[in-house]
mmCIF file with all atom_site columns, C-alpha atoms in Angstrom:
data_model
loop_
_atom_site.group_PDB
_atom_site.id
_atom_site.type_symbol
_atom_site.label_atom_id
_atom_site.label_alt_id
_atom_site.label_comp_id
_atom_site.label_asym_id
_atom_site.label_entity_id
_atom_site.label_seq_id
_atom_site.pdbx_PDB_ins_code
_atom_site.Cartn_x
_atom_site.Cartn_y
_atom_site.Cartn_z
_atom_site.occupancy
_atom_site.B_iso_or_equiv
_atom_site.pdbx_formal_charge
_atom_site.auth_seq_id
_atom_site.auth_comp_id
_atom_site.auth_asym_id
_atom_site.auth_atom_id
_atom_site.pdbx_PDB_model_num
ATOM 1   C CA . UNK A 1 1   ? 209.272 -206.659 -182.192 1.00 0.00 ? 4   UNK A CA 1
ATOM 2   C CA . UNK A 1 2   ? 209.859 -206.739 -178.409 1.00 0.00 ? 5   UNK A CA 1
ATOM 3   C CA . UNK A 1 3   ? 208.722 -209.094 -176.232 1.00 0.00 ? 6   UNK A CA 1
ATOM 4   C CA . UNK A 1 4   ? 205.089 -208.599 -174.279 1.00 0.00 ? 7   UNK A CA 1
ATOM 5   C CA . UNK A 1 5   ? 204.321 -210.909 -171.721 1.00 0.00 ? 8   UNK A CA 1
ATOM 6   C CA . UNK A 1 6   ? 200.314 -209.752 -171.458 1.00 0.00 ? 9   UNK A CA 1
ATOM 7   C CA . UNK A 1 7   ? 200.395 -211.106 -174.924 1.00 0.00 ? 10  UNK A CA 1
ATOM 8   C CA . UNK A 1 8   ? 201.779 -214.473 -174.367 1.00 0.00 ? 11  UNK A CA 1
ATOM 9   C CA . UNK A 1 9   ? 200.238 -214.895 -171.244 1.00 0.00 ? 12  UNK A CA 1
ATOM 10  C CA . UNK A 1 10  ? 196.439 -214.232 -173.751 1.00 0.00 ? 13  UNK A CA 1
ATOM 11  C CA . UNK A 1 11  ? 197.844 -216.621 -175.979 1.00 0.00 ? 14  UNK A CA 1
ATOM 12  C CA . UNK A 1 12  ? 198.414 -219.601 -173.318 1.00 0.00 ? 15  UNK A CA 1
ATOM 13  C CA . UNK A 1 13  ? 195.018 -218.576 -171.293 1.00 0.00 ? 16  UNK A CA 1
ATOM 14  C CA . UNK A 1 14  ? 193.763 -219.184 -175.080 1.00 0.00 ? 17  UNK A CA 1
ATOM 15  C CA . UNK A 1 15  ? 195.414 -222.437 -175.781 1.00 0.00 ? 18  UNK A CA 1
ATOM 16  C CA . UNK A 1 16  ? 194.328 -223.799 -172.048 1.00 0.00 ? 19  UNK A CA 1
ATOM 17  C CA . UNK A 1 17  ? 190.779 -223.092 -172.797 1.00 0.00 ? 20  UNK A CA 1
ATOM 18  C CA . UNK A 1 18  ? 190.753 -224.492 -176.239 1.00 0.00 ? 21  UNK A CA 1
ATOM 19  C CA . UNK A 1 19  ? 192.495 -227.852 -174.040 1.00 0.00 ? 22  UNK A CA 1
ATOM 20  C CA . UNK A 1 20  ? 190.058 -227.790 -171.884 1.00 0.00 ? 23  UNK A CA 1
ATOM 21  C CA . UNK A 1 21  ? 187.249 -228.043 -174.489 1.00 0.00 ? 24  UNK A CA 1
ATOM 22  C CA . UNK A 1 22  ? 189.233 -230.757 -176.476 1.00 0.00 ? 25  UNK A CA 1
ATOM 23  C CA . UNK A 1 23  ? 189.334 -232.656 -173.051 1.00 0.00 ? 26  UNK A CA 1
ATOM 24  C CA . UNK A 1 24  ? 185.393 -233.274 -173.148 1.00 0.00 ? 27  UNK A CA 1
ATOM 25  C CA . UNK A 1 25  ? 186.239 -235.507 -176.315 1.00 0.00 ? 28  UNK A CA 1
ATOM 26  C CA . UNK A 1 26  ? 189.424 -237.267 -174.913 1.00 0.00 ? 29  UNK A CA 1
ATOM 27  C CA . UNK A 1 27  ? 188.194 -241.025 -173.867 1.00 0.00 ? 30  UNK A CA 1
ATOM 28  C CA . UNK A 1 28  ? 189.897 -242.846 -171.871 1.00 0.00 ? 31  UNK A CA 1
ATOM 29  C CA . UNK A 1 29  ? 188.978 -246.736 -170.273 1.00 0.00 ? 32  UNK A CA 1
ATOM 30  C CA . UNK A 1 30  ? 189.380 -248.282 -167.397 1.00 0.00 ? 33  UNK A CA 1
ATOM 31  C CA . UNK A 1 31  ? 188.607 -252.675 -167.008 1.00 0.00 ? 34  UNK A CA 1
ATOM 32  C CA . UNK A 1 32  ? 188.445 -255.166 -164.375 1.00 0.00 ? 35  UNK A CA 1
ATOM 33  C CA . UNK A 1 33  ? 188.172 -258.647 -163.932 1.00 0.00 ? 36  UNK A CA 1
ATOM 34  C CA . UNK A 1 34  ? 190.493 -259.401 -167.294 1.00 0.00 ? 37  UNK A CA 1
ATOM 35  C CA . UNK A 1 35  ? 187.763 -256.727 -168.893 1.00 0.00 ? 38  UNK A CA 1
ATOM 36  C CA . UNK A 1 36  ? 184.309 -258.089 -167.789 1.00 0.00 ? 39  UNK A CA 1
ATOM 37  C CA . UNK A 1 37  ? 183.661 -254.794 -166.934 1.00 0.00 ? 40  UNK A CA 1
ATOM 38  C CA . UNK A 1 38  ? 184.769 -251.723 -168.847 1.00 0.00 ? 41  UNK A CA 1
ATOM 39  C CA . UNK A 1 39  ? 184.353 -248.077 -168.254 1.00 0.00 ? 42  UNK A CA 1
ATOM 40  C CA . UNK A 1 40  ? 184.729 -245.707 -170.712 1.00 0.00 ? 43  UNK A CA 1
ATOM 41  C CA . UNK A 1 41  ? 185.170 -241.711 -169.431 1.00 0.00 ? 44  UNK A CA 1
ATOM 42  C CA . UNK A 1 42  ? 186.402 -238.942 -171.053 1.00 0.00 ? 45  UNK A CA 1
ATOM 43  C CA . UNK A 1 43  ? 189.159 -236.168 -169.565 1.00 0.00 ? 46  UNK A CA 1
ATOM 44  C CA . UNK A 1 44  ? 186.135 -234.077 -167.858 1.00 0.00 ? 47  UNK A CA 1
ATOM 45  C CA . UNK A 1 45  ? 185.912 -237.227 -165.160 1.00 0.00 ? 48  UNK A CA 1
ATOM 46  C CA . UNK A 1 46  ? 182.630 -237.872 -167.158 1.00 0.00 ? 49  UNK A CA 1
ATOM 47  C CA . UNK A 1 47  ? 181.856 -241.296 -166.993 1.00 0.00 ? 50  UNK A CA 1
ATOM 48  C CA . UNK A 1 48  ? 180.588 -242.283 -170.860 1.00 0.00 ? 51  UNK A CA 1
ATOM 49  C CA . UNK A 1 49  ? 179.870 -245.973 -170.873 1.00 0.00 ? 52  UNK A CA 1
ATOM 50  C CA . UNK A 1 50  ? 179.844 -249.060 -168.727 1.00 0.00 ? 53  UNK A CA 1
ATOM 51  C CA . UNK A 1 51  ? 180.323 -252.445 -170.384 1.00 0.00 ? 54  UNK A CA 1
ATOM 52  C CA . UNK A 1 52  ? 179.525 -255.404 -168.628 1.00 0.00 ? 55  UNK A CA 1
ATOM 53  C CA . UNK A 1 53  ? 179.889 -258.887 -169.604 1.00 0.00 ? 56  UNK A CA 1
ATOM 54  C CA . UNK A 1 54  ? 176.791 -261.135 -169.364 1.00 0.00 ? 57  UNK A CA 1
ATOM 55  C CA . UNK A 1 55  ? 178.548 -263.879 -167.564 1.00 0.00 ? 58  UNK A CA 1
ATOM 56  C CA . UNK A 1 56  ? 179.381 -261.443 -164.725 1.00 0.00 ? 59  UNK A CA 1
ATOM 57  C CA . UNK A 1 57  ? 175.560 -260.080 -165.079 1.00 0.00 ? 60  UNK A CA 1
ATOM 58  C CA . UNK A 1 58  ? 174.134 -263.453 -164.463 1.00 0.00 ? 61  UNK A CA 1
ATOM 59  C CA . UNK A 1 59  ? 176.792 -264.460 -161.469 1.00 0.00 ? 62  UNK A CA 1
ATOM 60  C CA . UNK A 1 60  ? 175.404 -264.989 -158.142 1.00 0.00 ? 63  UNK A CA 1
ATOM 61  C CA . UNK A 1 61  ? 177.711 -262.754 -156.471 1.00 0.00 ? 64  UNK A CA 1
ATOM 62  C CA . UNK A 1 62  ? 176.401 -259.322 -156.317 1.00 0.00 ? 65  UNK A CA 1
ATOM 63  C CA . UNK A 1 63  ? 179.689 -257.869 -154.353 1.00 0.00 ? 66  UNK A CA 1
ATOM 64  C CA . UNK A 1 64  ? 182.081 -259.233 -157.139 1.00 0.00 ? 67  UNK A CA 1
ATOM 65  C CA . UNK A 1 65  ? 179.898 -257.656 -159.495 1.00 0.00 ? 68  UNK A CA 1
ATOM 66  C CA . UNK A 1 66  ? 180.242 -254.164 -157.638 1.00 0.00 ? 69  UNK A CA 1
ATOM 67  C CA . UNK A 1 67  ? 183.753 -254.063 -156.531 1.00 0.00 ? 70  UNK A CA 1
ATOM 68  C CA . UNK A 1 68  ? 184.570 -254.862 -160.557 1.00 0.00 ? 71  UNK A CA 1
ATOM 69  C CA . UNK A 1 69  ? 182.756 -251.871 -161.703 1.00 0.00 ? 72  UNK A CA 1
ATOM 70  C CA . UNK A 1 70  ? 184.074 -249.767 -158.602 1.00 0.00 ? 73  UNK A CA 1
ATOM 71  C CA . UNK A 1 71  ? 187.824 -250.872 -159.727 1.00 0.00 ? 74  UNK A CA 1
ATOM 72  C CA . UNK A 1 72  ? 186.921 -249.911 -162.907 1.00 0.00 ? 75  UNK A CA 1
ATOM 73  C CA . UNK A 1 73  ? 185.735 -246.874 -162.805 1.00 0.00 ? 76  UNK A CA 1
ATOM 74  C CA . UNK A 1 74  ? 188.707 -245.606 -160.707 1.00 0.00 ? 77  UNK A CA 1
ATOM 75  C CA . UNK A 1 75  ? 190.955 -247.106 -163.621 1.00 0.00 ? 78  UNK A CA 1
ATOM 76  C CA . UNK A 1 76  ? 188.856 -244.597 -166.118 1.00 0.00 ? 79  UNK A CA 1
ATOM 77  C CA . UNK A 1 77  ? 189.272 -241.886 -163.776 1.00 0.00 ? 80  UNK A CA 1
ATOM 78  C CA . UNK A 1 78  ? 193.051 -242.563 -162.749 1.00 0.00 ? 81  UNK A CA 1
ATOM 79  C CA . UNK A 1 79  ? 193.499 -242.852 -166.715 1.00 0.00 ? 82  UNK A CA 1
ATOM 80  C CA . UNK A 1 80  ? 191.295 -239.664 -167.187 1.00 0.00 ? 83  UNK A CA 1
ATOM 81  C CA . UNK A 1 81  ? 193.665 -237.548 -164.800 1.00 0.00 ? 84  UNK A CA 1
ATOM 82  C CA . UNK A 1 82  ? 196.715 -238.781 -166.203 1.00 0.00 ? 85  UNK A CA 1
ATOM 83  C CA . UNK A 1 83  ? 195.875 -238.043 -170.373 1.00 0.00 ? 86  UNK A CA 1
ATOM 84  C CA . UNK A 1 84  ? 194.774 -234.071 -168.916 1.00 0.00 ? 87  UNK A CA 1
ATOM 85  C CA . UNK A 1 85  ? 198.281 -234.199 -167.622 1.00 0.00 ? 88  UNK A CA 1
ATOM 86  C CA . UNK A 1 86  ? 200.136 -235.057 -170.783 1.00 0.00 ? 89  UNK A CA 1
ATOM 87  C CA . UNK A 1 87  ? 197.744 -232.822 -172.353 1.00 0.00 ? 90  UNK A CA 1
ATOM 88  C CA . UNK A 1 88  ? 198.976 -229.696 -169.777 1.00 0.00 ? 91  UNK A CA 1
ATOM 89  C CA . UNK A 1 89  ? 202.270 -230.569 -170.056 1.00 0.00 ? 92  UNK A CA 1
ATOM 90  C CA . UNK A 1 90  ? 202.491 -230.695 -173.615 1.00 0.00 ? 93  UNK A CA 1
ATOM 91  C CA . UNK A 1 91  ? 200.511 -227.036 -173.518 1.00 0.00 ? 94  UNK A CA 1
ATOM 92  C CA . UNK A 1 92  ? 203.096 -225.937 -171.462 1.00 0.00 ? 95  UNK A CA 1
ATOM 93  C CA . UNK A 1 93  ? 206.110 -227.207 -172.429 1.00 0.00 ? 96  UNK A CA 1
ATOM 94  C CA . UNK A 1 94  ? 209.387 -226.526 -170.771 1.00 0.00 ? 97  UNK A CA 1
ATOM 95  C CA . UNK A 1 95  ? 207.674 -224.493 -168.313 1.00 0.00 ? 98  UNK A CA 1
ATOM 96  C CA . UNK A 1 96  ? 206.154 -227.719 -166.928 1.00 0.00 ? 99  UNK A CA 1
ATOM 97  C CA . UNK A 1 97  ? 209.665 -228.642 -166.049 1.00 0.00 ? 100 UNK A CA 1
ATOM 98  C CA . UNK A 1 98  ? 209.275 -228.358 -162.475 1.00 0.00 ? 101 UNK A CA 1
ATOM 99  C CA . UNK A 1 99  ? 205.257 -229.149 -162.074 1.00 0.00 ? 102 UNK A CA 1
ATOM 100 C CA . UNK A 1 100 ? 204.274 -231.477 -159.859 1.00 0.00 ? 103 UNK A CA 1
ATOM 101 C CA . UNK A 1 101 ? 202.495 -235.040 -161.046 1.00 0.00 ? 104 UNK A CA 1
ATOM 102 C CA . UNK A 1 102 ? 199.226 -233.968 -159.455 1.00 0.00 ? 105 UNK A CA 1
ATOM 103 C CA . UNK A 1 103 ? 199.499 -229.930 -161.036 1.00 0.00 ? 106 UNK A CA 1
ATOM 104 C CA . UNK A 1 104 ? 196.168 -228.707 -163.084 1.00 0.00 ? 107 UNK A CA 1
ATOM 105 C CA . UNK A 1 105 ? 194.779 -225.832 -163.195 1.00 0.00 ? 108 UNK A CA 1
ATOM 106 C CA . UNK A 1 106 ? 191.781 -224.127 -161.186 1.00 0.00 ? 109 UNK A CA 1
ATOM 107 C CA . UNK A 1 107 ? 188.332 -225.550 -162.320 1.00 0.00 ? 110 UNK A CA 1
ATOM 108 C CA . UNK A 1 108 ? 189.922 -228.470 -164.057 1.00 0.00 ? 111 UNK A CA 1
#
């Protein structure tokens, strides 16, 4: 059996999309404030759930109570981009030797 590179090349472009669909069910979280607010997203950058404490709900200060659930939804996101990462590196093995920290693919 010799090697074919069009066939291993249809067998990754298979594996990446199966991945991809996988990554819709990877969740992630991000928290601020010691986790009074929580943010649960999944490796699409799709925001899930948002968990906020009541203590924070019934504070006075309005801009607290944004910049928390601004710092954590980064987190999520930040946390989001890193697991689809892993997730292409593992795909790709030793040829992710040499990618760069911020590598994906088109349309991911």
């Amino acid at each position: 059996m010799s090697f074919d590179p069009t066939r291993l090349l249809k067998q990754m472009q298979e594996q990446l999309q199966r991945t991809q669909a996988e990554f819709h069910n990877i969740r992630v979280e991000g928290s601020a404030g010691g986790g009074m607010v929580r943010v649960v997203a999944n490796c699409n950058n799709q925001i899930l759930d948002i968990q906020i404490e009541e203590e924070v709900i019934n504070s006075d200060d309005r801009e607290m109570l944004q910049d928390l659930i601004v710092a954590a939804v980064n987190q999520a996101l930040h946390n989001a981009n890193q697991r689809r990462q892993e997730e292409l590196r593992k795909l790709l093995g030793p040829l992710a030797g040499n990618l760069p920290d911020d590598f994906s693919f088109p349309g991911m």
